Tab-separated table of C-alpha atoms and ligand atoms in Angstrom:
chain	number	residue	atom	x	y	z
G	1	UNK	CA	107.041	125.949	22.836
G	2	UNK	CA	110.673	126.985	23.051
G	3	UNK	CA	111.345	130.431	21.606
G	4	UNK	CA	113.834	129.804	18.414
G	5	UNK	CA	117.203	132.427	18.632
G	6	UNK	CA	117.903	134.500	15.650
G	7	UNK	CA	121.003	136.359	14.761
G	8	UNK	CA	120.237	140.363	13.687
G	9	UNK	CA	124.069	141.753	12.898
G	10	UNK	CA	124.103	145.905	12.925
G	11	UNK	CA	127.119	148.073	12.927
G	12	UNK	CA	125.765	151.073	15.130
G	13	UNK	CA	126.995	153.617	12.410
G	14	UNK	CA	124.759	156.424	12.117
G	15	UNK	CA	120.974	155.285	12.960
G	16	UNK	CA	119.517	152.894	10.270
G	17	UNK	CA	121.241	149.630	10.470
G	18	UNK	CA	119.790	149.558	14.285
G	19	UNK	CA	116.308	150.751	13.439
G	20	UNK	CA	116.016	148.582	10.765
G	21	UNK	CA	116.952	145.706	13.102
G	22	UNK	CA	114.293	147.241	16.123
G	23	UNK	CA	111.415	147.426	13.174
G	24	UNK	CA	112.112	143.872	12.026
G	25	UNK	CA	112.046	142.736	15.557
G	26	UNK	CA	109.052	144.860	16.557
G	27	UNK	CA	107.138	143.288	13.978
G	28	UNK	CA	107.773	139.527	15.094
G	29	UNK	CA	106.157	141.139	18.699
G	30	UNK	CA	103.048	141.898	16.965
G	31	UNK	CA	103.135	138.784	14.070
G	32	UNK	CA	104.709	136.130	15.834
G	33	UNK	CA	105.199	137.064	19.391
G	34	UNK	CA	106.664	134.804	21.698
G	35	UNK	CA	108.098	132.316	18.633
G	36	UNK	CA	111.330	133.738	18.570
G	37	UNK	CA	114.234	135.038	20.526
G	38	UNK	CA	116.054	137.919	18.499
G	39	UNK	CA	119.281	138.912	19.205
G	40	UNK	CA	120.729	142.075	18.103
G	41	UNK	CA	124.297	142.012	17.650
G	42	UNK	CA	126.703	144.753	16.967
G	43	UNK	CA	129.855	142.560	16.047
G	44	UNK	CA	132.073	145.371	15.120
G	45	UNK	CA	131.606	146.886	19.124
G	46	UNK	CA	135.095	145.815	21.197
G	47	UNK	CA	136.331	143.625	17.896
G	48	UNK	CA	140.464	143.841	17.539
G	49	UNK	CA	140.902	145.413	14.732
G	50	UNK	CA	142.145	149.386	15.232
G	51	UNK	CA	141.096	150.369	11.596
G	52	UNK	CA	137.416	149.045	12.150
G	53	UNK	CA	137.050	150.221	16.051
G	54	UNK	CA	138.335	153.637	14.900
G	55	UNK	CA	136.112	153.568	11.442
G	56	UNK	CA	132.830	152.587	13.655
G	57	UNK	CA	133.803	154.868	16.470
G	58	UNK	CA	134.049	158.066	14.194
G	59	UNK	CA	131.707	157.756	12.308
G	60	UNK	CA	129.042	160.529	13.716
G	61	UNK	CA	131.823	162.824	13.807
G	62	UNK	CA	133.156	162.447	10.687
G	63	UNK	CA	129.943	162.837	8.871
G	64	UNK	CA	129.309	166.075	11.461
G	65	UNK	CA	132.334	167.444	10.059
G	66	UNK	CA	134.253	165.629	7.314
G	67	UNK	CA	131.836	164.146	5.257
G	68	UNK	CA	134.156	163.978	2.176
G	69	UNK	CA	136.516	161.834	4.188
G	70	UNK	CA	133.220	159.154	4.603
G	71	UNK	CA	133.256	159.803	0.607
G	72	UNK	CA	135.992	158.897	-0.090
G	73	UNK	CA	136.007	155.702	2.034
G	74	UNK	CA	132.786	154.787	0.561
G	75	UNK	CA	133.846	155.454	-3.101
G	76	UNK	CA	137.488	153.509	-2.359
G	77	UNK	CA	136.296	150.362	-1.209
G	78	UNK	CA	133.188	150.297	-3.484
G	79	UNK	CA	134.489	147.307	-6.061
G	80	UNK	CA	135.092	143.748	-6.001
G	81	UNK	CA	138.605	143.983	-5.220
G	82	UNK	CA	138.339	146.211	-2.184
G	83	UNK	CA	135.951	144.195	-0.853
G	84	UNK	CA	137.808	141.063	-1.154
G	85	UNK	CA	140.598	143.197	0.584
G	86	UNK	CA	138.796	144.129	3.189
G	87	UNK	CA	137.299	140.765	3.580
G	88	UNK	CA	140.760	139.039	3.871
G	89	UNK	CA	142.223	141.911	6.188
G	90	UNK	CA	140.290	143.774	8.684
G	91	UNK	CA	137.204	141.251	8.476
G	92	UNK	CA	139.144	138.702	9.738
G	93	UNK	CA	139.095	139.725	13.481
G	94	UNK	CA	135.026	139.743	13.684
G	95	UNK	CA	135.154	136.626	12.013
G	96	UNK	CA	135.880	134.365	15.309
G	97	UNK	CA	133.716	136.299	17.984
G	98	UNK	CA	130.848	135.998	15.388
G	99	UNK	CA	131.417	132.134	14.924
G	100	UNK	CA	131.746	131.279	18.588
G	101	UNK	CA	128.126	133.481	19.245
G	102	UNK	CA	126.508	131.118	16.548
G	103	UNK	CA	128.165	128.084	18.206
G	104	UNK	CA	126.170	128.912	21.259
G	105	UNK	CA	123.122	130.655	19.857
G	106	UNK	CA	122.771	128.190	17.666
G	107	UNK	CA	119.997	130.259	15.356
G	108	UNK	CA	117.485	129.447	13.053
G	109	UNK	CA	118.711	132.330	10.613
G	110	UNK	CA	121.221	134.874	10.417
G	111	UNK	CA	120.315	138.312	9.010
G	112	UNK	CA	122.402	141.201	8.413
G	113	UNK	CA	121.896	144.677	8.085
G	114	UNK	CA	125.157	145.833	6.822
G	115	UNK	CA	127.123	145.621	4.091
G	116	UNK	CA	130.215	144.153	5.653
G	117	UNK	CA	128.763	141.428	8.102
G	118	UNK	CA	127.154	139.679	5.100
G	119	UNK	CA	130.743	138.272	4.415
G	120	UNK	CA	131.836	137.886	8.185
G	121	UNK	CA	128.840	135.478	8.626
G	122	UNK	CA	128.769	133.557	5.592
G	123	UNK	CA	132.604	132.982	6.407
G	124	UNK	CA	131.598	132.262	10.222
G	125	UNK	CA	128.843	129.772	9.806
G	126	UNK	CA	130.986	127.596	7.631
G	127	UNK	CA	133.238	127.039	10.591
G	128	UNK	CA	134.087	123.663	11.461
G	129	UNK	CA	131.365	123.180	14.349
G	130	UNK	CA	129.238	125.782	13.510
G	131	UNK	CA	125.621	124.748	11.797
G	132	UNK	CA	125.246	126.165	8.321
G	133	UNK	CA	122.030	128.410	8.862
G	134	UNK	CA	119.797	130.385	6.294
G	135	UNK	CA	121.705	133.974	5.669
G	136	UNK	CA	119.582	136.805	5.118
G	137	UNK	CA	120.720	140.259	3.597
G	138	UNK	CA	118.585	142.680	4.455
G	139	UNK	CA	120.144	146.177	2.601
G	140	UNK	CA	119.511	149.109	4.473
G	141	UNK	CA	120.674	151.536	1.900
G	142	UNK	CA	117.890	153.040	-0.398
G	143	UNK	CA	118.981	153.276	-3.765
G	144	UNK	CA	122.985	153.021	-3.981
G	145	UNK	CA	123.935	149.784	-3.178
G	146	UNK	CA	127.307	149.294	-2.274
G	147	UNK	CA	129.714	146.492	-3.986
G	148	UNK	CA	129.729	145.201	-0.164
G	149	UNK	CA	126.660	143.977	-0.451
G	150	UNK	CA	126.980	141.514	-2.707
G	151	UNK	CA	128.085	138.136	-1.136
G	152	UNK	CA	127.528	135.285	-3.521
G	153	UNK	CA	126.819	133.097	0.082
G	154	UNK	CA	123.945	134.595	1.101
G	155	UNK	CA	120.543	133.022	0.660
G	156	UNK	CA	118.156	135.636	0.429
G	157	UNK	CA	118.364	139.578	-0.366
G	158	UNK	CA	115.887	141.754	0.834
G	159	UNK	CA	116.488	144.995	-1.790
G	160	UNK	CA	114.895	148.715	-0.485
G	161	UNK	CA	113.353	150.263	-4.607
G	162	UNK	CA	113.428	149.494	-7.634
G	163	UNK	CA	116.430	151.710	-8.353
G	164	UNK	CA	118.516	149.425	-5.340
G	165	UNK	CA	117.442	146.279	-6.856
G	166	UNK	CA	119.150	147.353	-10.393
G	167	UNK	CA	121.939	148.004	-8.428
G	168	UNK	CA	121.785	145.026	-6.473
G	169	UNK	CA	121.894	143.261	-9.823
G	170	UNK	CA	124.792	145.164	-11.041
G	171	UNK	CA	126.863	144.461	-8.342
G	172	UNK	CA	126.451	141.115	-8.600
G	173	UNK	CA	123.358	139.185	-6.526
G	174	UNK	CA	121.313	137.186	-8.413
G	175	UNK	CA	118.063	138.221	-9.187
G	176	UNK	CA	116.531	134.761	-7.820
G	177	UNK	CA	117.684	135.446	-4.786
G	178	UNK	CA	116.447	139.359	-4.595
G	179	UNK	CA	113.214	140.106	-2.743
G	180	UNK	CA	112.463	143.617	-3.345
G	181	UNK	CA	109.877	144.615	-0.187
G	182	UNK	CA	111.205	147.514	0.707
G	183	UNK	CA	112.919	149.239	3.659
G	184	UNK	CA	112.060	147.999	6.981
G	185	UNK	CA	110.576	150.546	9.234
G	186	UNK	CA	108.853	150.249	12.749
G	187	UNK	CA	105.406	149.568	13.274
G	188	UNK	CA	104.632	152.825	15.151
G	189	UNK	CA	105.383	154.645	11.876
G	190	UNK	CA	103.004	152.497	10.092
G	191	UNK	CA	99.641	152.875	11.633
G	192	UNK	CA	96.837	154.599	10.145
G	193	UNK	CA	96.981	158.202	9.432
G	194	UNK	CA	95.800	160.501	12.408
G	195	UNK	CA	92.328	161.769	12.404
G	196	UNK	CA	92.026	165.902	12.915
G	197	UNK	CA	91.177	165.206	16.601
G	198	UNK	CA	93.734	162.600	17.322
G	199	UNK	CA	96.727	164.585	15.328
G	200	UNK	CA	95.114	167.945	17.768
G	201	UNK	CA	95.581	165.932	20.524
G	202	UNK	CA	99.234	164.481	19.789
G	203	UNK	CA	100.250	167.811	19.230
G	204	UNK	CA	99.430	169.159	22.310
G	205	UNK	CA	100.931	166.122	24.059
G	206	UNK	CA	104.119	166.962	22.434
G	207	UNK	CA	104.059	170.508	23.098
G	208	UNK	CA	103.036	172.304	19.788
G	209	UNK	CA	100.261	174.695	19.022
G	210	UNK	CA	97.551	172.366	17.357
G	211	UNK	CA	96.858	174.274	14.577
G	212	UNK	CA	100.419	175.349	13.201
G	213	UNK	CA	102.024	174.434	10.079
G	214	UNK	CA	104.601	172.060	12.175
G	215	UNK	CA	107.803	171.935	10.032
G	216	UNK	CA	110.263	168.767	11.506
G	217	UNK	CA	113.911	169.569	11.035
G	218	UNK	CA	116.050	167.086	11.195
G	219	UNK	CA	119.706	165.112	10.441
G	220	UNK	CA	119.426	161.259	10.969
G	221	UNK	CA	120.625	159.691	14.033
G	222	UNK	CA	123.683	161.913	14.010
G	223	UNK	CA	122.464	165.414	13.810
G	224	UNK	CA	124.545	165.886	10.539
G	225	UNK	CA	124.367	168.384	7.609
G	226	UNK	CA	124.396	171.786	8.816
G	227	UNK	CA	121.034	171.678	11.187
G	228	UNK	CA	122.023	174.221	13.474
G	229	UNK	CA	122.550	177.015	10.570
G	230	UNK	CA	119.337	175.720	8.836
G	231	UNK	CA	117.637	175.720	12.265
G	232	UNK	CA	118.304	179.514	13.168
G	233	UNK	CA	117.318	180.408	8.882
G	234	UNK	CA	114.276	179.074	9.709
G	235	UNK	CA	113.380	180.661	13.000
G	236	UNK	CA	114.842	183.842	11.572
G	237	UNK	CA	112.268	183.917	8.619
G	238	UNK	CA	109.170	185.364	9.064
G	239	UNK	CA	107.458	182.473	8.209
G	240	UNK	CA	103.661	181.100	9.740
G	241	UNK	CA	105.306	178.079	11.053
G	242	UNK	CA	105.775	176.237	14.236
G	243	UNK	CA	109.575	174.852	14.085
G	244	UNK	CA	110.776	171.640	15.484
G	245	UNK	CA	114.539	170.728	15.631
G	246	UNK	CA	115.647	167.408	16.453
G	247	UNK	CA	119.031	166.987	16.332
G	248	UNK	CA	119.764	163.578	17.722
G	249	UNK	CA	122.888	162.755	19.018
G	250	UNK	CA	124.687	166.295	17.663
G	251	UNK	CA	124.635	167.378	21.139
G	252	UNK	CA	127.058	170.494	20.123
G	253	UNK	CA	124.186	171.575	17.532
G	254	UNK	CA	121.656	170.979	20.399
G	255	UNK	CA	123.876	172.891	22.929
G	256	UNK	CA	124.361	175.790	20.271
G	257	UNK	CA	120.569	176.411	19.664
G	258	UNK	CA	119.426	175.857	23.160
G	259	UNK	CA	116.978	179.180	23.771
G	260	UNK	CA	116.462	179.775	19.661
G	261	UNK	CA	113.450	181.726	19.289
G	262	UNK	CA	111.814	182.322	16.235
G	263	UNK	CA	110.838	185.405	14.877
G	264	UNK	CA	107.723	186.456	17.118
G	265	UNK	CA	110.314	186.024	20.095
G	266	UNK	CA	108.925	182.369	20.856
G	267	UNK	CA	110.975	179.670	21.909
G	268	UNK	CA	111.701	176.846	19.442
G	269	UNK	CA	111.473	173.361	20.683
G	270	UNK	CA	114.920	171.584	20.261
G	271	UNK	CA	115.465	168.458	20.858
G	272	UNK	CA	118.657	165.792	21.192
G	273	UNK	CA	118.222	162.325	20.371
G	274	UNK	CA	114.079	161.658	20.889
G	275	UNK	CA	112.593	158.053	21.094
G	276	UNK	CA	109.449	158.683	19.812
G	277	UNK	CA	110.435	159.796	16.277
G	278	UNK	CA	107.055	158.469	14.934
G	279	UNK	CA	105.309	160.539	16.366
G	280	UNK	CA	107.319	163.584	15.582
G	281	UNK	CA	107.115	162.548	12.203
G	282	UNK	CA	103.194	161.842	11.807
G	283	UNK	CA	102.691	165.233	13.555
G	284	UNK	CA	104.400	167.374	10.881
G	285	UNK	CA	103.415	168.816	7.538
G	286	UNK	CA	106.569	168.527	6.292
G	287	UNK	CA	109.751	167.580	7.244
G	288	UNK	CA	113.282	169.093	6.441
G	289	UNK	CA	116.094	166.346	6.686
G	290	UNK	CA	119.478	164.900	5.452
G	291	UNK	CA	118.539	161.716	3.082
G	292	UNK	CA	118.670	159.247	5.392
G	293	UNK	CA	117.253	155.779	3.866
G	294	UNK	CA	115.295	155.240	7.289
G	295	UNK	CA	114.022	158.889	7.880
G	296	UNK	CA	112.906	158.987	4.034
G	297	UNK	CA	111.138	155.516	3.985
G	298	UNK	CA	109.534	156.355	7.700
G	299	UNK	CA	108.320	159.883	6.312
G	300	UNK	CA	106.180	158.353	3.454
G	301	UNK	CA	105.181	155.830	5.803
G	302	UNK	CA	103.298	158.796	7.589
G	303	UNK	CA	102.113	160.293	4.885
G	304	UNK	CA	104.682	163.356	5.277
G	305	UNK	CA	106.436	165.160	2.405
G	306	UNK	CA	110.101	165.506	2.284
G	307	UNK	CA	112.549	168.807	1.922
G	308	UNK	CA	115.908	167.320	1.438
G	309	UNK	CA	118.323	169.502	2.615
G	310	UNK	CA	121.834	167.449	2.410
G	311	UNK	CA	122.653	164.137	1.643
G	312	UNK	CA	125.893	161.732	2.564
G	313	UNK	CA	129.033	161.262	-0.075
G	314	UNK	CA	127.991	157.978	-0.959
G	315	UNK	CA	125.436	156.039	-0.273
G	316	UNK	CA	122.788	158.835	-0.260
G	317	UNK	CA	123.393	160.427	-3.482
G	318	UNK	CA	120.662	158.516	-5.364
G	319	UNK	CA	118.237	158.948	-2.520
G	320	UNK	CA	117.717	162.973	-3.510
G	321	UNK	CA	117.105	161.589	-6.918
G	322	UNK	CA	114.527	158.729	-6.425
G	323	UNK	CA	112.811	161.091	-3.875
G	324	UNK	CA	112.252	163.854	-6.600
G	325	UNK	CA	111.947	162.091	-8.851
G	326	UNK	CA	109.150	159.913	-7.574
G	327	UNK	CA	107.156	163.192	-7.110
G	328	UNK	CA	107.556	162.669	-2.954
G	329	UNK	CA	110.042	165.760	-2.060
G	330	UNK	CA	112.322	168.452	-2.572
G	331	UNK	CA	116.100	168.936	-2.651
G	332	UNK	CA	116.677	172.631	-1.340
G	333	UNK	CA	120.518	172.527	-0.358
G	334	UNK	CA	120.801	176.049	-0.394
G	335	UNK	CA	119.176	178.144	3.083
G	336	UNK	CA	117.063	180.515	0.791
G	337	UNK	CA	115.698	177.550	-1.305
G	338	UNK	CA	114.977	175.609	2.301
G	339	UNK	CA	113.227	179.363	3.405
G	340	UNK	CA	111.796	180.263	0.462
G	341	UNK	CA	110.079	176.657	-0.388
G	342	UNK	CA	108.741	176.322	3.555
G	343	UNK	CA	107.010	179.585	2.948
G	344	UNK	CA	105.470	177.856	-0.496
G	345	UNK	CA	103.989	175.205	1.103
G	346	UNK	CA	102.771	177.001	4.836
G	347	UNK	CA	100.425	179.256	2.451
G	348	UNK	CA	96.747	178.112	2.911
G	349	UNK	CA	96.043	175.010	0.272
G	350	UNK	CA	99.729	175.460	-1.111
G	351	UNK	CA	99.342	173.087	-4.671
G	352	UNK	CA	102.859	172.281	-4.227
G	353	UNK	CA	102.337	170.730	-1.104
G	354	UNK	CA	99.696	169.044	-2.463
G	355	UNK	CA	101.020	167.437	-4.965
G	356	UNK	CA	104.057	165.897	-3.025
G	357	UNK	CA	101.406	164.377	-0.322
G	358	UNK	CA	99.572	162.196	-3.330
G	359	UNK	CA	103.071	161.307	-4.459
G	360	UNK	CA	104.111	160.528	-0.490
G	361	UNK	CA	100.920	158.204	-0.711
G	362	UNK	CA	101.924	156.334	-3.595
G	363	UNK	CA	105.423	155.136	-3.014
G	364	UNK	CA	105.237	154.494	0.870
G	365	UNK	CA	105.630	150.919	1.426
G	366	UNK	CA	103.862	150.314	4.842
G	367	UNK	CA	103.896	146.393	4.512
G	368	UNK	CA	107.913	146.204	3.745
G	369	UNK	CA	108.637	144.933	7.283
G	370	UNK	CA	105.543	142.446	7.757
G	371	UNK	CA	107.012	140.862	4.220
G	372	UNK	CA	110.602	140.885	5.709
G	373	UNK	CA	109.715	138.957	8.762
G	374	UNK	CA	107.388	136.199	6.915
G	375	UNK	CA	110.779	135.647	4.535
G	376	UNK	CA	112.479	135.121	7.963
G	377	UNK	CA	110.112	132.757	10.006
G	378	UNK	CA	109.870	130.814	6.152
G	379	UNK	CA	113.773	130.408	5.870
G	380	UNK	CA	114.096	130.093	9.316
G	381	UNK	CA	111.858	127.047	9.436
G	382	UNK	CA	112.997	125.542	6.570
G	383	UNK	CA	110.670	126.833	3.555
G	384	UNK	CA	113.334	127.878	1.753
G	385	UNK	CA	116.691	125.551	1.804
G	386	UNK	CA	119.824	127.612	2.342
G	387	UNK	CA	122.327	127.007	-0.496
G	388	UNK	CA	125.129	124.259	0.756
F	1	UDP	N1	116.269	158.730	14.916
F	1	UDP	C1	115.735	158.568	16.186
F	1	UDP	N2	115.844	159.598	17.077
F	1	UDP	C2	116.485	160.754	16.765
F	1	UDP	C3	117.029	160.911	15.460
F	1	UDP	C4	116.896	159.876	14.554
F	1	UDP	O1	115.164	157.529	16.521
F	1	UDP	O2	116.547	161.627	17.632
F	1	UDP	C5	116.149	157.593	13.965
F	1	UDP	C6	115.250	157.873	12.777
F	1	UDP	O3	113.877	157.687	13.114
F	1	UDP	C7	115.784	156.851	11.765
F	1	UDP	C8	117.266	156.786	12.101
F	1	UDP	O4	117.416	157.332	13.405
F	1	UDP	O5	115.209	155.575	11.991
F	1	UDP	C9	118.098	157.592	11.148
F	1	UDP	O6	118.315	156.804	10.007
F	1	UDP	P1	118.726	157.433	8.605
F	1	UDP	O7	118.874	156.300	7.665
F	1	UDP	O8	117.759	158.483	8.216
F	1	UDP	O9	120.099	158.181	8.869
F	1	UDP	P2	121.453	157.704	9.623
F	1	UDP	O10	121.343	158.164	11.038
F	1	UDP	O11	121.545	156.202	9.491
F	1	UDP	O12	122.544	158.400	8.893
């Protein structure tokens, strides 16, 4: 049997869009492996337009250090008319590249994870010459859903909570077409939760004392929201903890705490961008981050509470509320609150801690990506007719 192509479209801004293209495709390796060849595409990489090379290119360091700039773009172009601008300006020179990859592709489905290709490929596919495929949205925001990703041409929307599929509504995609599984996250943050030996034994691959309270600090794929000054707060404090920083692809945050030690004179483990993030994340009681969609939805995956320590002008504002809200974290913006709550929970039996674990348990959604890639394989063979 002939392995059928599909079409994944990222933008490689920040970390998610690719991870939740990797976890979609690592789960058609374990569910259907061998049926399909999946092709991740970054469309936006090397396309003509200045404005969207320069947008894509900066986009770790504005976030780093501008963040209100990446605000203010997000809260500009976030209605119908700036989309449509967008759409018949700057879109325009991804539109070609994208048709001629389908021409010779030729895939069973298309499926985007990001805002903006949704209208690049429902424009492409309808090029004379190119088949009309199934179009999959698959939003990789958690709770604020941009106006972007509503395109009336797409045949299915996968939405990430029940707060992003009220806003998916609002912005316009019809609720038939909605599919609320959840956030797609990779299978190695989805196994069952480490025994006492086997999370012992993890620990000491990775370097940590097996007993500690392990507390994960971290900033999404780009290191962002202040890690380095909440790194050295933390090591500072005399707190019973054993620290972990990993600060991705921040490599001036990484150069600036190389040889941190923490407050018994022992070295902290820092880290730049790591590959095995699962098991970082399934080794730690708790973990301190910016609130990433894909670091938040991977975190309840492995049964690990959240401290929220920053979160992105934008799209991340109603993370930090569905989070607390849902009983699964904290937001501690503020150093002392990060300090003082760490040295809540590292106390023997802390309740607090306790309480956000049963809460991590109940909101995880570990079978989001299995339910993603059935939808695929059913549009992709036909099981659900694309809209003419
Ligand atoms: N990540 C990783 N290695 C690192 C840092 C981050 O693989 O060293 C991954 C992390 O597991 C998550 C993604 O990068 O899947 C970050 O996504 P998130 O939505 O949290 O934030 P973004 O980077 O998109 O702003």
């Amino acid at each position: 049997m002939t392995a059928q192509p599909l079409l994944f479209l990222i933008a490689d801004t920040g970390g998610g869009h690719r991870a939740s293209a990797n976890a979609v495709r690592s789960q058609f390796e374990v569910d259907h492996p061998g049926e399909f060849d999946i092709h991740i595409v970054d469309p936006f990489a090397g396309t003509a337009s200045p404005w969207l090379r320069h947008t894509t290119d900066l986009y770790g360091t504005v976030i780093q250090h501008a963040s209100w700039m990446w605000g203010a773009l997000y809260y500009s172009t976030n209605s119908k008319p700036a989309v449509s601008l967008l759409k018949s300006t700057v879109l325009r020179s991804v539109e070609s590249g994208l048709a001629r990859l389908c021409q010779r592709l030729q895939p069973a489905a298309v499926v985007s994870f990001h805002p903006l290709l949704n209208h690049v490929a429902a424009r492409a596919v309808r090029r004379p010459g190119v088949t009309r495929v199934p179009l999959i949205t698959v939003i990789t925001d958690l709770v604020d859903v941009h106006a972007a990703w509503a395109c009336r041409d797409v045949d299915a929307v996968v939405t990430p909570s029940p707060g992003g599929l009220d806003r998916a509504r609002r912005v316009g995609i019809p609720g038939e077409r909605c599919f609320p599984f959840g956030l797609p996250v990779d299978v190695s943050f989805t196994r069952p939760p480490l025994t006492p030996d086997q999370r012992s034994a993890l620990r000491l691959k990775l370097g940590v004392a097996p007993d500690g309270f392990v507390v994960l600090l971290c900033g999404g794929a780009d290191g962002s929201g202040g890690i380095a000054r909440r790194a050295r707060a933390l090591a500072k404090a005399s707190l019973p903890i054993e620290l972990v920083v990993i600060c991705g692809r921040n490599r001036s945050a990484q150069k600036r705490l190389a040889g941190l030690c923490d407050h018994r004179g022992s070295p902290v483990a820092v880290h730049g961008f790591v590959n095995n993030m699962a098991e970082w994340v399934r080794t730690a009681d708790v973990i301190a981050t910016k609130a990433g969609p894909g670091t938040i939805a991977e975190a309840l995956c492995c049964q690990t509470p959240l401290l929220l320590t920053w979160y992105l002008h934008g799209q991340e504002r109603g993370n930090v509320d569905w989070v607390v809200d849902t009983g699964a974290g904290r937001y501690v913006p503020d150093i002392d609150q990060l300090v003082d709550t760490v040295a809540e929970f590292s106390r023997p039996g802390s309740p607090g801690l306790a309480r956000l674990r049963e809460a991590v348990m109940r909101v995880a959604r570990p079978e989001a990506t299995a339910d993603i890639a059935e939808l695929i394989v059913s549009m992709a063979r036909g099981g659900i007719v694309p809209r003419s």
